[in-house]
C-alpha cells in the first residue's frame, strides 16, 4: 500500500511481539531508507529514563494503519491528547463509554506497547454536562403565591390601561353586579401592577362573558402566548360566565406584571374578576457541603471507571492539565490557579490548595484497587507557556503547596510552542528562551517531560513557511533545530529526571512539523531531514 515512507528496517524490526505484523507493511525510499526506527538510537544505559512518545487520536490509532505503524515502530509510547479525558467518555447522565479505550489498551497490551495517560482532571474537555447536572439546584416543595385579585363587580370606574379602545365599567351588567367591558378590537390590560418573578410559572384565571361566540388573544408580561408558531386563540362561548385559565411565563427582562386581551372582533368581552397566582421556582442552590459531596462523588466515580478499564496498564498520567491562570495574580505576585464563574471546575469545590492532593489520592487508590503497582505510578502536572518566568515560578509555588498537603506529583509535562526563525536575532531569542525553560525545569527536581514537540518554520519577516513551500535547505535548518532541542534536553535535564519527549505530529500538517512529509499524489509518508535529526541527536552525534 505504501510506495514511500520507510517506517522500519524490516517487517521483523517493526514487530514488537512475535505475533504482531505490520499492516500496511512499509517499504523504503531514498534518501533515508537505511535509518533504523528512531527509538533504537537511544543509549538506554546512559539515558535509562529517556523515552520517545507520539501523539495520536484514539480512532486513528485503533484503525491500525499508517499512523499506528509509524508510532509503534519508532516510539516508546503513545499519548492521546484529550481523547481519554472525561469530556469524551462521560455523557450528561454520567454514563461512561470506555469502548474505544478498552480496544486501545487491549491492543497495546497485546503488542507490548505503552500509553501515556490523558489528564485525569482539567479545566477544558471535562464532563461539563454531567458536572452541571450533578451540581444543579435541588427541586423542593413550594406553595403557590397569590399575586393579585381584581374584582370588577364592585368597581364604579375603570382606571387601568388600554393600548386601544375605551374599556369601561358596565353597571348592573349581570343583575346587580358590575363588569369590565372590553370593546371590540380593543387591547385592554385586564390586570396589571403585580411584581414579576422571572422564574415563576403563572396562572391567570378570569371569568368572561360575551354576547356572541368570540375568542381572545392574550399577552402576559410582554410574552404573547402562541401555539405552533401562531397566536393562540382562547374561545369564549355565549350564554354564561366562562372560566378562562391562562398559563404563561414572563418574557425575559420584563418587570411589569400584566395580562392584556385582544382579538375580539365581533363582540365586547365582559370580565367579572381576575386572579393572578404563580408557583415560584421550585429549586434551591446546593449548599457548599452538598456540592463538595457531589464533586467528590463525581471524582471517585470517574477515577474508579478509568482505572477499572486501565487495569494498571497505563502507569504515567497527566494528573492536572494547565492549572495556572495568568489573568489572576495573588498578593505575593504569583498567578492563581484557574477558577470559573460560569460553570464548575473541580478546584472550585475541592479548593485551590487541596486540588492536586485530593485528585492524586483518589486516582492512586483506584489505580491500586484495580491491579496497578503503586511503585510504578507517575503523575505529572502539564502546563503550557512555561518559558514565561512568572508562570514557571507560579507553577513551582503551587506544586510546593500541593506537595506539602500530600499530593503525589512526580513530574512536569511542559507543553512546547517552538519556532525556528530565519531572522538571526529572533532565533537567538528562541534559543535563549529554550535554554531558560530547561534550566527552570531542571531546578524543580521533578521528572521532566516535553510534549507537543513540533517546531514551525518562520521566514525573516516572521511569516510561517508552509509544508508545501519549504525548500530542502530550509527543511535542513528546521531539522538541525529539532536536533539542538533534543540534545539540550538530554544534556541539561539530569539523566534520572528525563521522562522523555513527545512528538506532536508525526507527519506534516499545513506546517512542516513532521518526521515524515506527505506525498501529494499517493498520500504516502516520506522520511524528512527531521527524521534523521532525531536519530543523530539521540545517538549523540
XYZ file of C-alpha atoms in Angstrom:
541
model
C 0.000 0.000 0.000
C 2.937 2.333 0.649
C 5.207 3.338 -2.183
C 7.172 5.627 0.139
C 7.889 6.379 3.744
C 10.172 3.864 5.392
C 8.960 3.254 8.903
C 11.264 0.363 9.814
C 14.304 -1.540 8.616
C 12.268 -4.673 8.019
C 8.991 -6.228 8.915
C 10.768 -8.083 11.710
C 12.093 -4.811 13.091
C 8.579 -3.471 13.070
C 7.227 -6.346 15.110
C 7.193 -5.783 18.842
C 5.850 -9.243 19.586
C 6.240 -12.445 17.619
C 2.580 -12.455 16.642
C 2.203 -8.839 15.558
C 2.632 -7.981 11.854
C 2.738 -4.526 10.302
C -0.304 -3.634 8.234
C 0.377 -1.859 5.973
C 3.931 -3.211 5.658
C 6.170 -0.172 4.976
C 8.559 -0.010 2.023
C 11.553 2.244 1.516
C 12.714 5.269 -0.483
C 15.786 7.465 -0.599
C 17.472 9.371 0.967
C 16.935 7.953 4.468
C 15.993 4.331 3.793
C 18.895 2.880 5.773
C 17.920 4.523 9.073
C 16.568 2.312 11.832
C 13.491 3.095 13.962
C 14.130 6.307 15.889
C 13.799 4.819 19.365
C 16.598 2.348 18.645
C 19.153 5.194 18.677
C 18.708 5.937 22.402
C 21.573 4.688 24.581
C 19.421 3.061 27.247
C 22.339 2.526 29.620
C 23.362 6.177 29.546
C 19.769 7.501 29.444
C 17.723 4.890 31.359
C 14.623 7.072 31.748
C 14.674 8.677 28.309
C 11.676 7.764 26.175
C 10.023 8.950 22.987
C 6.308 9.492 22.713
C 3.956 10.092 19.785
C 0.595 11.862 19.929
C -2.352 10.297 18.060
C -6.124 10.264 18.202
C -7.662 7.096 19.607
C -9.721 6.473 16.463
C -6.623 6.958 14.295
C -4.616 4.515 16.381
C -7.366 1.906 16.536
C -7.530 1.758 12.721
C -4.062 0.125 12.881
C -2.995 1.771 9.656
C -0.167 4.121 8.721
C -0.078 6.412 11.765
C -0.320 3.392 14.060
C 2.563 1.695 12.250
C 4.747 4.805 12.472
C 4.044 5.284 16.158
C 4.591 1.712 17.294
C 7.715 1.278 15.179
C 9.533 4.430 16.148
C 8.341 5.451 19.621
C 8.328 4.022 23.122
C 4.839 5.189 23.992
C 1.738 6.792 22.546
C -0.267 9.684 24.013
C -3.813 10.501 23.026
C -4.278 14.155 23.948
C -7.826 14.856 25.074
C -9.202 11.577 23.678
C -9.158 9.735 27.001
C -10.475 12.620 29.135
C -13.803 12.654 30.915
C -15.369 15.066 28.425
C -15.039 12.435 25.711
C -16.079 9.467 27.818
C -18.901 10.651 30.143
C -22.275 11.905 28.891
C -24.644 14.281 30.695
C -26.307 11.406 32.566
C -22.984 10.101 33.859
C -22.813 7.087 31.540
C -19.169 6.252 30.779
C -18.237 4.856 27.369
C -14.813 3.202 27.515
C -15.189 1.021 24.384
C -12.502 2.812 22.328
C -10.174 2.960 25.310
C -10.618 -0.748 26.023
C -9.865 -1.671 22.401
C -6.796 0.548 22.514
C -5.413 -0.816 25.776
C -6.101 -4.433 24.847
C -4.211 -3.973 21.583
C -1.303 -2.085 23.189
C -1.003 -4.786 25.836
C -1.010 -7.473 23.140
C 1.867 -5.880 21.220
C 3.848 -4.835 24.291
C 3.468 -1.084 23.822
C 2.972 1.715 26.348
C 0.464 4.546 26.719
C 0.918 7.916 28.414
C -2.372 8.776 30.091
C -4.522 11.787 29.210
C -5.086 14.326 32.011
C -7.264 12.934 34.788
C -8.718 16.381 35.543
C -8.505 19.742 33.806
C -10.489 22.886 33.094
C -11.321 22.001 29.487
C -12.503 18.746 27.911
C -14.232 17.727 31.128
C -17.647 16.109 31.536
C -19.208 19.548 31.974
C -22.740 18.383 31.219
C -22.508 15.701 33.895
C -20.926 18.007 36.473
C -23.534 20.704 35.807
C -26.308 18.133 36.184
C -24.853 16.825 39.440
C -24.450 20.294 40.931
C -27.727 21.727 39.621
C -30.216 23.281 42.082
C -32.294 20.779 44.034
C -36.045 20.529 43.455
C -38.093 21.408 46.554
C -41.756 21.666 47.541
C -43.176 25.201 47.177
C -46.620 26.694 47.749
C -48.324 28.834 45.109
C -48.388 32.575 45.751
C -51.399 34.815 45.157
C -50.125 37.944 43.436
C -53.309 39.924 42.769
C -57.097 39.672 42.744
C -59.193 42.255 40.850
C -62.960 42.287 41.406
C -64.702 44.373 38.751
C -68.173 43.611 40.191
C -67.610 46.210 42.899
C -65.890 48.868 40.777
C -67.507 52.102 39.626
C -64.805 53.212 37.196
C -62.011 51.568 35.135
C -58.655 53.166 35.946
C -56.412 50.672 34.212
C -54.519 50.662 30.912
C -55.769 50.170 27.376
C -53.486 50.251 24.356
C -56.508 50.771 22.122
C -60.262 51.099 22.613
C -62.113 52.574 25.559
C -62.926 49.992 28.195
C -65.449 50.940 30.885
C -67.301 49.541 33.867
C -70.703 48.262 32.741
C -73.012 48.804 35.719
C -75.551 46.143 36.670
C -74.422 44.063 33.680
C -75.360 40.814 35.328
C -78.224 41.533 37.670
C -76.903 43.792 40.398
C -73.157 43.214 39.657
C -70.889 45.346 37.546
C -68.366 44.087 34.950
C -65.455 45.392 32.909
C -66.477 45.904 29.283
C -63.573 45.363 26.828
C -64.648 46.869 23.496
C -64.464 45.216 20.080
C -60.943 45.462 18.629
C -59.596 46.783 21.911
C -56.332 45.967 23.641
C -57.027 46.028 27.350
C -54.909 45.217 30.398
C -57.465 43.302 32.457
C -54.949 43.017 35.311
C -51.684 44.860 35.954
C -49.331 46.187 38.589
C -48.054 42.993 40.246
C -44.399 42.116 40.833
C -42.804 39.718 38.359
C -40.873 36.611 39.388
C -38.733 35.918 36.296
C -38.504 32.217 37.170
C -42.122 31.817 38.176
C -44.826 29.819 36.382
C -48.006 31.941 36.338
C -51.695 31.114 36.173
C -54.186 33.899 35.433
C -57.829 32.952 35.992
C -60.662 35.242 34.930
C -64.385 34.941 34.287
C -65.580 36.232 30.909
C -68.900 36.557 29.112
C -69.765 37.542 25.505
C -72.920 38.366 23.540
C -71.700 36.301 20.565
C -69.201 33.448 20.366
C -65.787 35.045 20.449
C -62.108 34.382 21.094
C -59.294 36.428 22.566
C -55.524 36.565 22.237
C -53.517 37.009 25.437
C -50.187 38.706 26.164
C -48.679 38.071 29.578
C -45.809 40.283 30.742
C -44.546 41.017 27.196
C -44.913 37.368 26.237
C -47.621 36.844 23.604
C -48.963 33.338 24.078
C -48.521 31.294 20.938
C -49.175 27.767 19.759
C -47.447 26.098 16.800
C -45.904 29.403 15.834
C -49.202 31.334 15.740
C -51.076 33.451 18.263
C -53.120 31.152 20.475
C -56.842 31.926 20.488
C -58.842 31.355 23.667
C -62.525 30.708 22.726
C -65.441 32.138 24.770
C -68.981 30.775 24.247
C -72.173 32.775 24.726
C -74.736 32.109 27.397
C -72.981 32.147 30.756
C -69.896 33.241 32.594
C -66.934 31.146 31.418
C -63.863 30.401 33.485
C -60.699 31.219 31.487
C -57.335 29.844 32.648
C -54.177 31.286 31.120
C -50.821 29.696 31.943
C -47.721 31.641 30.997
C -44.267 32.813 31.982
C -42.968 36.386 31.770
C -40.762 37.435 28.884
C -37.059 37.710 29.743
C -36.303 41.087 31.265
C -39.952 42.025 31.820
C -40.576 43.860 35.089
C -44.191 44.967 34.501
C -46.800 42.388 35.514
C -49.950 42.372 33.367
C -52.332 40.345 31.181
C -53.690 42.009 28.062
C -56.523 40.623 25.913
C -57.255 41.494 22.304
C -58.574 39.922 19.102
C -62.318 40.114 19.879
C -63.598 41.361 16.501
C -67.320 40.583 16.881
C -68.380 41.132 20.446
C -67.324 43.040 23.539
C -65.845 40.861 26.256
C -67.099 41.335 29.809
C -64.814 40.491 32.719
C -66.137 39.784 36.224
C -62.870 39.229 38.144
C -59.229 38.259 37.641
C -56.909 36.212 39.879
C -53.122 36.059 39.346
C -51.108 33.305 41.064
C -47.692 31.862 40.443
C -45.591 28.927 41.507
C -42.151 30.258 42.429
C -39.060 28.480 41.178
C -39.125 25.144 42.974
C -35.349 24.771 43.122
C -32.734 25.872 45.594
C -28.974 26.026 45.098
C -26.961 23.213 46.603
C -25.176 24.094 49.798
C -21.393 24.217 49.919
C -21.351 20.852 51.663
C -23.726 19.297 49.144
C -21.585 20.497 46.239
C -18.456 19.231 47.971
C -20.025 15.809 48.493
C -21.274 15.782 44.892
C -17.932 16.689 43.309
C -16.098 14.178 45.491
C -18.596 11.543 44.368
C -18.009 12.513 40.715
C -14.220 12.400 41.085
C -14.368 8.979 42.749
C -16.766 7.654 40.102
C -14.599 8.949 37.237
C -11.330 7.611 38.670
C -12.977 4.297 39.513
C -14.261 3.840 35.963
C -10.984 4.973 34.399
C -8.750 2.747 36.492
C -11.075 -0.243 36.225
C -10.675 -0.205 32.439
C -6.979 0.609 32.760
C -6.165 -2.402 34.975
C -2.773 -0.892 35.804
C -1.687 -0.792 32.149
C -1.191 2.982 31.887
C 1.388 3.843 34.515
C 2.047 7.538 33.754
C -0.686 10.169 33.656
C -1.054 13.891 33.492
C -2.746 14.463 36.830
C -3.892 18.044 36.117
C -3.805 19.915 32.823
C -2.966 23.640 32.616
C -3.953 24.786 36.126
C -2.272 28.224 36.087
C -4.339 31.365 35.405
C -2.171 34.162 34.003
C -5.040 36.655 34.346
C -5.358 36.318 38.124
C -2.480 37.357 40.379
C -2.146 36.664 44.100
C -0.874 39.219 46.600
C 2.560 37.575 46.543
C 2.837 38.164 42.780
C 2.194 34.545 41.810
C -0.512 33.585 39.371
C -3.586 31.955 40.875
C -4.922 28.677 39.588
C -7.918 28.819 37.288
C -11.449 29.134 38.646
C -14.770 29.505 36.883
C -17.665 31.907 37.345
C -19.853 30.323 34.653
C -19.519 26.571 35.200
C -17.981 24.084 37.618
C -14.245 23.417 37.835
C -13.062 20.645 40.135
C -10.849 23.081 42.047
C -13.784 25.446 42.654
C -15.168 22.852 45.049
C -12.080 20.948 46.167
C -10.228 24.188 46.938
C -7.041 25.565 45.399
C -4.655 24.109 47.979
C -6.312 20.687 48.106
C -6.904 20.312 44.362
C -3.920 18.139 43.458
C -3.784 16.311 46.828
C -7.392 15.125 46.540
C -7.161 14.145 42.867
C -3.875 12.275 43.310
C -5.176 10.436 46.375
C -8.387 9.295 44.681
C -6.646 8.353 41.411
C -3.867 6.490 43.244
C -6.331 4.481 45.316
C -8.323 3.483 42.227
C -5.126 2.623 40.319
C -4.024 0.262 43.082
C -7.514 -1.180 43.602
C -7.651 -2.379 40.009
C -4.282 -4.098 39.857
C -1.841 -1.248 39.395
C 1.528 -1.328 41.109
C 1.777 1.946 43.110
C 5.570 1.882 42.803
C 5.219 2.267 39.025
C 2.619 5.049 39.066
C 3.736 8.514 37.907
C 1.704 11.734 37.949
C 2.628 14.883 36.008
C 1.308 18.429 36.020
C 1.023 19.517 32.386
C 1.295 23.200 31.582
C 1.983 25.432 28.582
C 3.840 28.729 28.377
C 6.469 27.813 30.966
C 9.073 29.833 29.071
C 7.424 32.747 30.913
C 9.350 33.036 34.190
C 6.375 34.253 36.231
C 4.239 31.352 35.063
C 7.056 28.915 35.778
C 7.552 30.328 39.274
C 3.795 30.218 39.864
C 3.651 26.552 38.918
C 6.527 25.804 41.294
C 4.716 27.766 44.023
C 1.527 25.729 43.648
C 3.349 22.406 43.350
C 5.156 23.192 46.582
C 1.824 23.806 48.338
C 0.337 20.639 46.876
C 3.421 18.593 47.827
C 3.187 19.828 51.430
C -0.505 18.873 51.502
C 0.270 15.315 50.480
C -0.115 15.356 46.701
C 1.719 12.840 44.566
C 3.402 14.921 41.861
C 6.280 13.154 40.180
C 6.959 15.451 37.271
C 6.149 18.319 34.945
C 4.862 17.816 31.415
C 5.926 21.040 29.688
C 3.960 21.794 26.534
C 6.205 23.382 23.943
C 5.408 26.092 21.403
C 8.581 26.330 19.347
C 9.584 28.217 16.187
C 12.682 28.308 14.039
C 13.271 31.764 12.550
C 15.454 32.849 9.642
C 15.867 36.152 11.488
C 19.086 35.693 13.449
C 18.068 37.922 16.362
C 14.705 36.207 16.663
C 16.288 32.767 16.502
C 18.826 33.742 19.153
C 15.915 34.757 21.380
C 14.203 31.437 20.619
C 17.309 29.535 21.699
C 17.724 31.653 24.847
C 14.087 31.065 25.780
C 14.538 27.304 25.354
C 17.686 27.283 27.479
C 15.942 29.288 30.198
C 12.989 26.908 30.156
C 15.180 23.822 30.505
C 17.184 25.381 33.334
C 14.000 26.294 35.214
C 12.540 22.824 34.688
C 15.726 21.133 35.871
C 15.720 23.273 39.038
C 12.433 21.733 40.220
C 13.995 18.338 40.874
C 10.955 16.732 39.240
C 10.781 14.354 36.304
C 10.619 16.451 33.141
C 8.669 15.552 30.019
C 8.451 17.764 26.925
C 5.285 17.406 24.870
C 3.733 18.996 21.800
C 7.228 18.801 20.281
C 6.525 20.470 16.947
C 8.653 23.275 15.554
C 7.208 25.663 12.966
C 9.374 27.454 10.423
C 9.294 31.251 10.034
C 10.965 33.376 7.408
C 12.993 36.502 8.224
C 9.808 38.607 8.310
C 8.092 36.295 10.812
C 5.668 34.614 8.406
C 5.152 30.875 8.734
C 6.501 28.797 5.851
C 4.017 26.116 4.791
C 4.942 22.474 4.300
C 4.135 22.697 0.589
C 6.536 25.628 0.152
C 9.527 24.713 2.302
C 12.805 24.093 0.479
C 15.285 21.318 1.227
C 17.700 23.864 2.681
C 15.026 25.302 4.947
C 13.948 21.816 5.992
C 17.532 21.050 6.979
C 17.736 24.182 9.144
C 14.500 23.137 10.812
C 15.838 19.612 11.341
C 19.011 20.985 12.879
C 16.987 22.925 15.423
C 14.995 19.800 16.298
C 18.312 18.084 16.954
C 19.506 21.006 19.058
C 16.396 20.874 21.257
C 16.765 17.116 21.798
C 20.455 17.361 22.712
C 19.805 20.341 25.001
C 17.130 18.391 26.833
C 19.355 15.339 27.210
C 22.290 17.403 28.487
C 20.506 19.898 30.742
C 17.903 17.663 32.361
C 19.588 15.163 34.720
C 19.507 11.653 33.317
C 17.452 10.312 36.198
C 14.862 13.101 35.687
C 14.346 12.600 31.952
C 10.778 11.423 31.388
C 11.124 11.911 27.643
C 9.952 13.915 24.659
C 6.582 13.505 22.958
C 6.169 14.465 19.293
C 3.057 16.454 18.493
C 2.515 15.465 14.841
C 4.229 12.562 13.105
C 3.606 13.820 9.578
C 3.455 17.333 8.154
C 0.269 19.291 8.602
C -0.011 22.575 6.729
C 3.217 23.305 8.623
C 6.425 21.309 8.037
C 6.369 19.810 11.533
C 6.638 16.138 10.587
C 9.222 13.436 10.739
C 7.507 12.458 7.521
C 6.222 14.600 4.671
C 3.092 13.521 2.830
C 3.277 12.825 -0.901
C 0.601 14.995 -2.508
C -0.423 12.346 -5.050
C -0.014 8.980 -3.356
C -0.536 10.285 0.221
C 2.389 8.110 1.270
C 4.669 9.239 4.077
C 8.274 10.094 3.191
C 11.026 10.475 5.785
C 12.296 14.036 6.135
C 15.556 15.510 7.373
C 13.854 15.804 10.758
C 13.705 12.001 10.982
C 17.483 11.850 10.562
C 17.954 14.723 13.030
C 16.103 12.703 15.695
C 18.283 9.668 15.035
C 21.519 11.679 15.132
C 20.613 13.654 18.252
C 19.510 10.600 20.202
C 22.684 8.734 19.279
C 24.834 11.640 20.463
C 26.054 12.887 17.071
